[in-house]
Coordinates of C-alpha atoms in Angstrom, one line a residue:
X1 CA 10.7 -22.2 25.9
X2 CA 9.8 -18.6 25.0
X3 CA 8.7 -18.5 21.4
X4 CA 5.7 -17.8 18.6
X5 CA 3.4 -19.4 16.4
X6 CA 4.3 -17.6 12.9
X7 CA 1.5 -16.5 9.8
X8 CA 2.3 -15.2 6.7
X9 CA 0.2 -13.7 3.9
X10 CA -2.8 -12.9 5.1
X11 CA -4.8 -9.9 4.9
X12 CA -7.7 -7.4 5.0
X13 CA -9.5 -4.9 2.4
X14 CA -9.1 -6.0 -1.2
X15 CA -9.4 -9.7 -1.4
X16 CA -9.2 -10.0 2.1
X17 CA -7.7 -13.7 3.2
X18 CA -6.6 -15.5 6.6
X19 CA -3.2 -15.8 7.0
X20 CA -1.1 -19.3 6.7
X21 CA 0.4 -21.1 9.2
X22 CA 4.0 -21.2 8.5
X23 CA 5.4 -22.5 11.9
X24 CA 3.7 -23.6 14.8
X25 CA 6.2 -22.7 17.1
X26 CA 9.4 -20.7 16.7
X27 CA 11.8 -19.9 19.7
X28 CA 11.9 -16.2 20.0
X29 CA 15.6 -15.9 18.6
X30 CA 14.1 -16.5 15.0
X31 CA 12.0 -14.1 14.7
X32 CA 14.3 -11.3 12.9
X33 CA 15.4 -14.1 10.8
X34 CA 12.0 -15.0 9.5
X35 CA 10.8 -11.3 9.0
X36 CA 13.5 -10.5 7.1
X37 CA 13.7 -13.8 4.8
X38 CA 10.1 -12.7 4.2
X39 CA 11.0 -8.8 3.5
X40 CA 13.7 -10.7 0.9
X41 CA 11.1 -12.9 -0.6
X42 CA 8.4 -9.7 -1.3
X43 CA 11.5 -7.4 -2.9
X44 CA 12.3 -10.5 -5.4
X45 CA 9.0 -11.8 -6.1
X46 CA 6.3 -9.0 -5.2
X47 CA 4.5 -6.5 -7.5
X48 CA 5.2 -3.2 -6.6
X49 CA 4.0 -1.8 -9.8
X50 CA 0.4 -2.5 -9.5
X51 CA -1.1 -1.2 -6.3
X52 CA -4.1 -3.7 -6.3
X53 CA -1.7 -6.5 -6.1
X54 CA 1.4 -5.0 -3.6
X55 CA 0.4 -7.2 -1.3
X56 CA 2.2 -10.6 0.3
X57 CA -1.0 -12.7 -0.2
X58 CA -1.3 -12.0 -3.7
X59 CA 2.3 -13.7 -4.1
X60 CA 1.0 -16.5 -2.4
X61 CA -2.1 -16.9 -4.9
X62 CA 0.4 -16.3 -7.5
X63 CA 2.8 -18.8 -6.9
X64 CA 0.9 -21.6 -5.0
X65 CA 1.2 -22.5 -1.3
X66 CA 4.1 -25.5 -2.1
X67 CA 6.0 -22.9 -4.7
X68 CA 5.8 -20.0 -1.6
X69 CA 6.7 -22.2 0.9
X70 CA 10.0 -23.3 -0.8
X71 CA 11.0 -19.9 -2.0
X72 CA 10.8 -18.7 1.7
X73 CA 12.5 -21.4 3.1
X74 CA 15.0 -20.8 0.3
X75 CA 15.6 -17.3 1.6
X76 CA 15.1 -18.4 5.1
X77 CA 18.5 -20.1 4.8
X78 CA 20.3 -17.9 3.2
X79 CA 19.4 -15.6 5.8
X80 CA 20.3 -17.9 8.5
X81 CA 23.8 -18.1 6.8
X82 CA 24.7 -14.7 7.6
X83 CA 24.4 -15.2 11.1
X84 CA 22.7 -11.7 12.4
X85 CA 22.6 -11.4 15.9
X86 CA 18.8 -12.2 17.3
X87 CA 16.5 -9.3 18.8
X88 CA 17.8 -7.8 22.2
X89 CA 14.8 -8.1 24.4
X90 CA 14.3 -5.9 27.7
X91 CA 14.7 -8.4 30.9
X92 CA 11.4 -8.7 32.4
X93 CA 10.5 -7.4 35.2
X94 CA 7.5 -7.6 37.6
X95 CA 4.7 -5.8 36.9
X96 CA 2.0 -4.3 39.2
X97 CA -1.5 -5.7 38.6
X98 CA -3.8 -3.0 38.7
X99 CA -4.9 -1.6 35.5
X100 CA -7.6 0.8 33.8
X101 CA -8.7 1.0 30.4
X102 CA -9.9 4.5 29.4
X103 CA -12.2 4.8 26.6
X104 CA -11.6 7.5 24.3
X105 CA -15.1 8.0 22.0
X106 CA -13.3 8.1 18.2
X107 CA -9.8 7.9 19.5
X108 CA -9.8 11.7 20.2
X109 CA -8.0 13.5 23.0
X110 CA -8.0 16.9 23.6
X111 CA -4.1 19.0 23.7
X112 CA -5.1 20.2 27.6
X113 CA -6.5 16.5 28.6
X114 CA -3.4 14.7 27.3
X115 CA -1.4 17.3 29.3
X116 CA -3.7 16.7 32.5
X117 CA -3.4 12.8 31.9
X118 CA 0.6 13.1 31.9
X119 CA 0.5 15.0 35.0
X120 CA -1.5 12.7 36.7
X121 CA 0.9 9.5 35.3
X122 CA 3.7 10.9 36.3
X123 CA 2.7 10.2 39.8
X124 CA 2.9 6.4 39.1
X125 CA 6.2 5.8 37.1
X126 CA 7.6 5.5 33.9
X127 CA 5.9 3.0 31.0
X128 CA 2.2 3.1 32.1
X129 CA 0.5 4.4 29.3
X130 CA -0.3 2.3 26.3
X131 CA -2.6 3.1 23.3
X132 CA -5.1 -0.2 22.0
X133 CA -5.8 -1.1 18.8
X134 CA -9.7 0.1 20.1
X135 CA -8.5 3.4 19.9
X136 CA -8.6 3.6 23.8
X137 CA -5.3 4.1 26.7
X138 CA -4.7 1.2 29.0
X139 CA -3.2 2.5 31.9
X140 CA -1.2 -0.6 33.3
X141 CA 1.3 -1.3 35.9
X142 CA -0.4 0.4 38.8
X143 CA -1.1 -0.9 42.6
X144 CA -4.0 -2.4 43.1
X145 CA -5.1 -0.5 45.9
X146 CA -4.6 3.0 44.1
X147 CA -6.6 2.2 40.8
X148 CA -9.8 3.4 42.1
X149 CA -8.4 6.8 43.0
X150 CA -6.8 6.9 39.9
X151 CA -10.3 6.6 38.3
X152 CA -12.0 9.4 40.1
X153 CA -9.2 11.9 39.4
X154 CA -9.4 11.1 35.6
X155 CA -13.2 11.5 36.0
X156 CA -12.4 14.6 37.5
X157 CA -10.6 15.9 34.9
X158 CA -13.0 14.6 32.2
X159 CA -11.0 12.4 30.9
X160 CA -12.7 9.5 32.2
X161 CA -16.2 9.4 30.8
X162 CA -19.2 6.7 30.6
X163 CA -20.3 5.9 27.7
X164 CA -23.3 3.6 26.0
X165 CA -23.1 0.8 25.4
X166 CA -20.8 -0.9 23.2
X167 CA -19.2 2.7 22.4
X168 CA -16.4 1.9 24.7
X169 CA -14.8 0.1 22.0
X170 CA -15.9 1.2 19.0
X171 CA -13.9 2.1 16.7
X172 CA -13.8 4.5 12.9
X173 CA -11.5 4.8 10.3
X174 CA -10.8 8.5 9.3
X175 CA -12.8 8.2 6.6
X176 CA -13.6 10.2 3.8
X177 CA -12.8 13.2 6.1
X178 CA -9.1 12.6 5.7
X179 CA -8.1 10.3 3.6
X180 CA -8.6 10.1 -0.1
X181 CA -9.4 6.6 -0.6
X182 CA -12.4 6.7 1.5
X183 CA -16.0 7.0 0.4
X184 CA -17.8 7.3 3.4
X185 CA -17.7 9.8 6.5
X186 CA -17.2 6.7 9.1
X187 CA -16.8 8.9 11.8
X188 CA -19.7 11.3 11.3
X189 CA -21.5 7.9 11.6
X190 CA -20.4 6.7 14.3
X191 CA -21.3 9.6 16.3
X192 CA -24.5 8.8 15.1
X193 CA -24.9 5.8 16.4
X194 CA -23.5 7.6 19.8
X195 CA -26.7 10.1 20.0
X196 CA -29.7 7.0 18.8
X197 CA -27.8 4.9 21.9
X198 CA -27.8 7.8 23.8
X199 CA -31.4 8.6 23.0
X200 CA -32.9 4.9 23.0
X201 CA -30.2 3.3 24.6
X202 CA -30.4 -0.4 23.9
X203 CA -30.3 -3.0 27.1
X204 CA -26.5 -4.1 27.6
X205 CA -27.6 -7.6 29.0
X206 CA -26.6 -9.8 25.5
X207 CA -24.6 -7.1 23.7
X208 CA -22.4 -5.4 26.2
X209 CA -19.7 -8.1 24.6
X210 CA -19.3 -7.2 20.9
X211 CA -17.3 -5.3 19.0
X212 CA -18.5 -2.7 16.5
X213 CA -16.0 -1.1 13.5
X214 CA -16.5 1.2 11.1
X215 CA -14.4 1.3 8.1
X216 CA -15.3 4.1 5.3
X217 CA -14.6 2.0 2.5
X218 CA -13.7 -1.5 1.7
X219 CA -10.2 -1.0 2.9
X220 CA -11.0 -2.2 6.3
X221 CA -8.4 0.2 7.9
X222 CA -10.9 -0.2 10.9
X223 CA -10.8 -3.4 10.9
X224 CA -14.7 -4.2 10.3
X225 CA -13.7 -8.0 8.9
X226 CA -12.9 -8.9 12.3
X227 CA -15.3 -7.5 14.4
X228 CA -19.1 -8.7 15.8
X229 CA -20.1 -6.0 14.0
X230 CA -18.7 -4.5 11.1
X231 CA -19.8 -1.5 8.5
X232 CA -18.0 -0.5 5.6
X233 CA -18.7 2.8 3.2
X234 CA -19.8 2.6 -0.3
X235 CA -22.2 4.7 -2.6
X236 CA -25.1 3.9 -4.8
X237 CA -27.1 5.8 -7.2
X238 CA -31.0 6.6 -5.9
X239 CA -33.2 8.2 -7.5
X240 CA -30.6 9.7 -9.4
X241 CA -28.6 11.2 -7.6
X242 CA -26.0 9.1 -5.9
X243 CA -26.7 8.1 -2.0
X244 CA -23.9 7.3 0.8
X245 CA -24.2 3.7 1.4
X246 CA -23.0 1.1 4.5
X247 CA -22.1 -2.9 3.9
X248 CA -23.4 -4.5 7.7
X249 CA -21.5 -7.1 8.5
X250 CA -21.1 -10.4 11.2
X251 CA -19.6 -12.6 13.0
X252 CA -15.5 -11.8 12.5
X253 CA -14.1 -14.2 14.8
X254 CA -9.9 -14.0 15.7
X255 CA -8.5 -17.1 17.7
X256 CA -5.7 -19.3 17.0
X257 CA -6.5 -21.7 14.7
X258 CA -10.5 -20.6 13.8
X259 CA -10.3 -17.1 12.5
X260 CA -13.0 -15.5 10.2
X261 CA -13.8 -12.8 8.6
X262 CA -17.4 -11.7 9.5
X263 CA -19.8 -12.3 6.2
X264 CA -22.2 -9.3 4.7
X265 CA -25.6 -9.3 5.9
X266 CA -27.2 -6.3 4.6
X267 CA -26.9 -2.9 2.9
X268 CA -28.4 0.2 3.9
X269 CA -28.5 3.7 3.3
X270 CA -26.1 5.6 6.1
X271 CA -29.1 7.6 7.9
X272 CA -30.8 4.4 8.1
X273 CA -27.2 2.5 10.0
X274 CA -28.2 3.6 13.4
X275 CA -32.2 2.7 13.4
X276 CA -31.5 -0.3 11.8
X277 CA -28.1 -1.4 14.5
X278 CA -30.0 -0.4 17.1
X279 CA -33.4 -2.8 16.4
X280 CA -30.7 -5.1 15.5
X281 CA -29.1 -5.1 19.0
X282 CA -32.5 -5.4 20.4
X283 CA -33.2 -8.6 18.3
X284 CA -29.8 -9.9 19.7
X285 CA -31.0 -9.0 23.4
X286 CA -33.7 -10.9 23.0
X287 CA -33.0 -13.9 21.2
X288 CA -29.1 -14.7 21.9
X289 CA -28.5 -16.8 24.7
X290 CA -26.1 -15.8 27.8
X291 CA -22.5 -16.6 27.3
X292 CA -23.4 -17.8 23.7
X293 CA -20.7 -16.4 21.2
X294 CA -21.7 -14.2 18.9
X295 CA -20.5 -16.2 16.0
X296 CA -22.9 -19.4 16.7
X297 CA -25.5 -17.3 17.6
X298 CA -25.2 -15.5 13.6
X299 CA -24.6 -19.6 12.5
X300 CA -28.5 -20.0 14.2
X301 CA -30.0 -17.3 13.3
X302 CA -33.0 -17.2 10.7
X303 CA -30.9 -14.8 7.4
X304 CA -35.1 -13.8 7.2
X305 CA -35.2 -11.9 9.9
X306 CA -31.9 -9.8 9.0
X307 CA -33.3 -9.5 5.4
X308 CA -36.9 -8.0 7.0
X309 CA -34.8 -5.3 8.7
X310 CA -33.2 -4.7 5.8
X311 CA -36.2 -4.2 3.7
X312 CA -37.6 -1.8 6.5
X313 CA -34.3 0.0 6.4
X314 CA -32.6 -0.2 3.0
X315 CA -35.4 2.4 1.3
X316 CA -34.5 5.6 0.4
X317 CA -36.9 8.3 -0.5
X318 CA -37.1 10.2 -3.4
X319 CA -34.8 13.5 -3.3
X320 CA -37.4 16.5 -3.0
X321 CA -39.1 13.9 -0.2
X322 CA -35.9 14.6 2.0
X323 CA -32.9 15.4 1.0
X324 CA -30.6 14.3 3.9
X325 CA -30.5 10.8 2.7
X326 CA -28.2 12.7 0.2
X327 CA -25.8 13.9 2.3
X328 CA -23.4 12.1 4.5
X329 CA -23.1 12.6 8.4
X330 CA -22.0 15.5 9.7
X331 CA -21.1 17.0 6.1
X332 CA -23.4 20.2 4.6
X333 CA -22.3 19.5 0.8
X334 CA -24.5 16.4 -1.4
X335 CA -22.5 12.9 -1.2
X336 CA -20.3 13.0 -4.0
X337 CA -17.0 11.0 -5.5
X338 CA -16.1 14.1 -7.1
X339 CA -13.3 15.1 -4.6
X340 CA -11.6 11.4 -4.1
X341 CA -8.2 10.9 -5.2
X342 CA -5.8 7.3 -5.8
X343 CA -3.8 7.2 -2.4
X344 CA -0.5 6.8 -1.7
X345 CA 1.4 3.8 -3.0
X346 CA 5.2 2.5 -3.8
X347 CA 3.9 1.5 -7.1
X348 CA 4.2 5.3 -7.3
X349 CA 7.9 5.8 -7.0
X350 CA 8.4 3.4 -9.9
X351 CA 6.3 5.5 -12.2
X352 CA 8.8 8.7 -11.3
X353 CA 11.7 6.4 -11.7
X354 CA 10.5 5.1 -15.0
X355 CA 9.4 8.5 -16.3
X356 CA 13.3 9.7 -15.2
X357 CA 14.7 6.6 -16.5
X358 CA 16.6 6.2 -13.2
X359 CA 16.7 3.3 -11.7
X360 CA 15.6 2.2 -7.6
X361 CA 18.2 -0.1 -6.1
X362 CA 17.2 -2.5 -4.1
X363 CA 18.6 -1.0 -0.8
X364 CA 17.3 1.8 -1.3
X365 CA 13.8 -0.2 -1.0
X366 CA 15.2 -1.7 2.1
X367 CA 15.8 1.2 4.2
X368 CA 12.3 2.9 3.5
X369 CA 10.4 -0.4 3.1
X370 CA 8.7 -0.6 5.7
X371 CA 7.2 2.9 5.4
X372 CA 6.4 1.6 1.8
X373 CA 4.6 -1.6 3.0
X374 CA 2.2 0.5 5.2

């Protein structure tokens, strides 16, 4: 039977948490049921007024796993009751083997290489092109026999490009750059990173594997719980004057049944980040055994030898003594908090409404909640 294991209530960022098991297997006609019986359960119970809580796990640390479980299953029948009709899913069909991943360094694609890619794809049919959650295109559905031309007109075109290692899959938030929770220019670092690799690039033999994000604040909109590798943006004050800051983290594991969030290791100045990942990678190289995962090798290794790099790394100089530790990557102006702003939130839309004294009916929540729960 065709059908899904279901969580609920988990979460990144702000008090991030695994999500609960709520069925081990569903068959695949349930699952508009059970999203919207959850959807019901948030608008009744959730807190939409305080953004730090608008989130489904905090209902679940509100109420208590047996008081959660019976409220859903409470709206889970009632749902049930009114009998929709169960997702229309496209007949399968068969799909060509051959496939190619191309790596896109920050996610970026230039106007005239997306029109050269789509000129190129349109030689191989409709539905080929799909975007990763690395930022990347996978190019499936292809014969087998035509992929390697495939590759060498993209490189052609330069839309195919090597990169070092572990770049390939890197991945950055926007950052401070863009968005106004963000503290830290995640992007401008990982283009850092880019040049040390490209300058002293580190020996793919043990590393070639992992996964590197890079989140500009807590928010983990990159997704740094998760990965190998993980760096998140903060500031500290040094010397005075206040200094952009990375959290390193390791060891985010995802797999049914044994996920974890990777756990903080260090915390470093961002113009230290790339000296310190790259000696770090070497240390990996040399100590991590082949095919060993990445999250037993962390378990084994001696915290002392993370915490020496992070001495040798975490210093920052005095201001007059220089200057750039004060400014971010790729920005001209001193780090400052000066410019951030509270993002967007529907906690928001009940202030107006309050303020009006007009009140927001429930469907009105429906049809533009899921733009709201983003």
């Amino acid at each position: 039977q065709k059908g899904f294991s279901v969580y609920i209530a988990g979460g990144m960022g702000l008090a991030p948490k695994t999500a609960l098991l709520l069925y081990p297997f569903i068959q695949h006609d349930q699952v508009y049921n059970i999203t919207k019986a959850t959807k019901t359960l948030y608008h009744k119970y959730g807190n939409r007024k305080d953004k730090n809580a608008a989130r489904l796990r905090f209902l679940l640390a509100s109420l208590g796993r047996q008081e959660f479980l019976r409220r859903f299953e409470t709206e889970f029948a009632e749902v049930i009751k009114k009998n929709y009709p169960p997702l229309l899913l496209e007949p399968e069909r068969k799909i060509r083997k051959g496939a190619l991943e191309v790596p896109l360094f920050l996610g970026d694609l230039t106007l005239s290489k997306a029109k050269s890619l789509a000129l190129i794809m349109g030689d191989y049919g409709d539905d080929c092109v799909r975007v990763t959650p690395t930022q990347n295109l996978f190019l499936r559905d292809l014969p087998e026999d035509e992929v390697s031309e495939l590759r060498d007109r993209l490189t052609k075109e330069g839309i195919l490009k090597d990169l070092p290692v572990l770049m390939k899959r890197a991945t950055a938030c926007a950052g401070a750059g863009t968005c106004k929770l963000g503290i830290c220019l995640s992007r401008g670092l990982l283009s850092a990173i880019r040049e040390e690799f490209l300058n002293n690039p580190p020996a793919p033999d043990r590393i070639s594997d992992l996964s590197l994000k890079i989140s500009g604040c807590l928010n983990s909109c990159a997704q740094h719980l998760i990965a190998d590798i993980g760096f998140f943006g903060a500031a500290k004050k040094q010397n005075g004057h206040l200094v952009p800051f990375y959290n390193f983290l390791a060891g985010g594991v995802v797999e049914e049944g044994g996920t974890r969030f990777a756990e903080k290791a260090a915390s470093l100045p961002a113009k230290r980040v790339p000296s310190f990942l790259l000696e770090f990678l070497q240390m990996v190289n040399e100590t991590r055994l082949d095919g060993e995962p990445f999250v037993q090798y962390m378990e084994r290794t001696d915290r002392s030898k993370i915490l020496a790099l992070e001495e040798k790394y975490a210093v920052v100089p005095g201001f007059h003594e220089d200057p750039s530790f004060y400014y971010d990557w790729n920005f001209n102006r001193l780090f400052s908090l000066d410019d951030r702003s509270e993002g967007e939130c529907a906690a928001g839309a009940f202030d107006s409404a309050e303020r009006s004294d007009t009140s927001v009916p429930l469907d009105s929540w429906e049809r533009g909640g899921d733009q709201h729960d983003r």
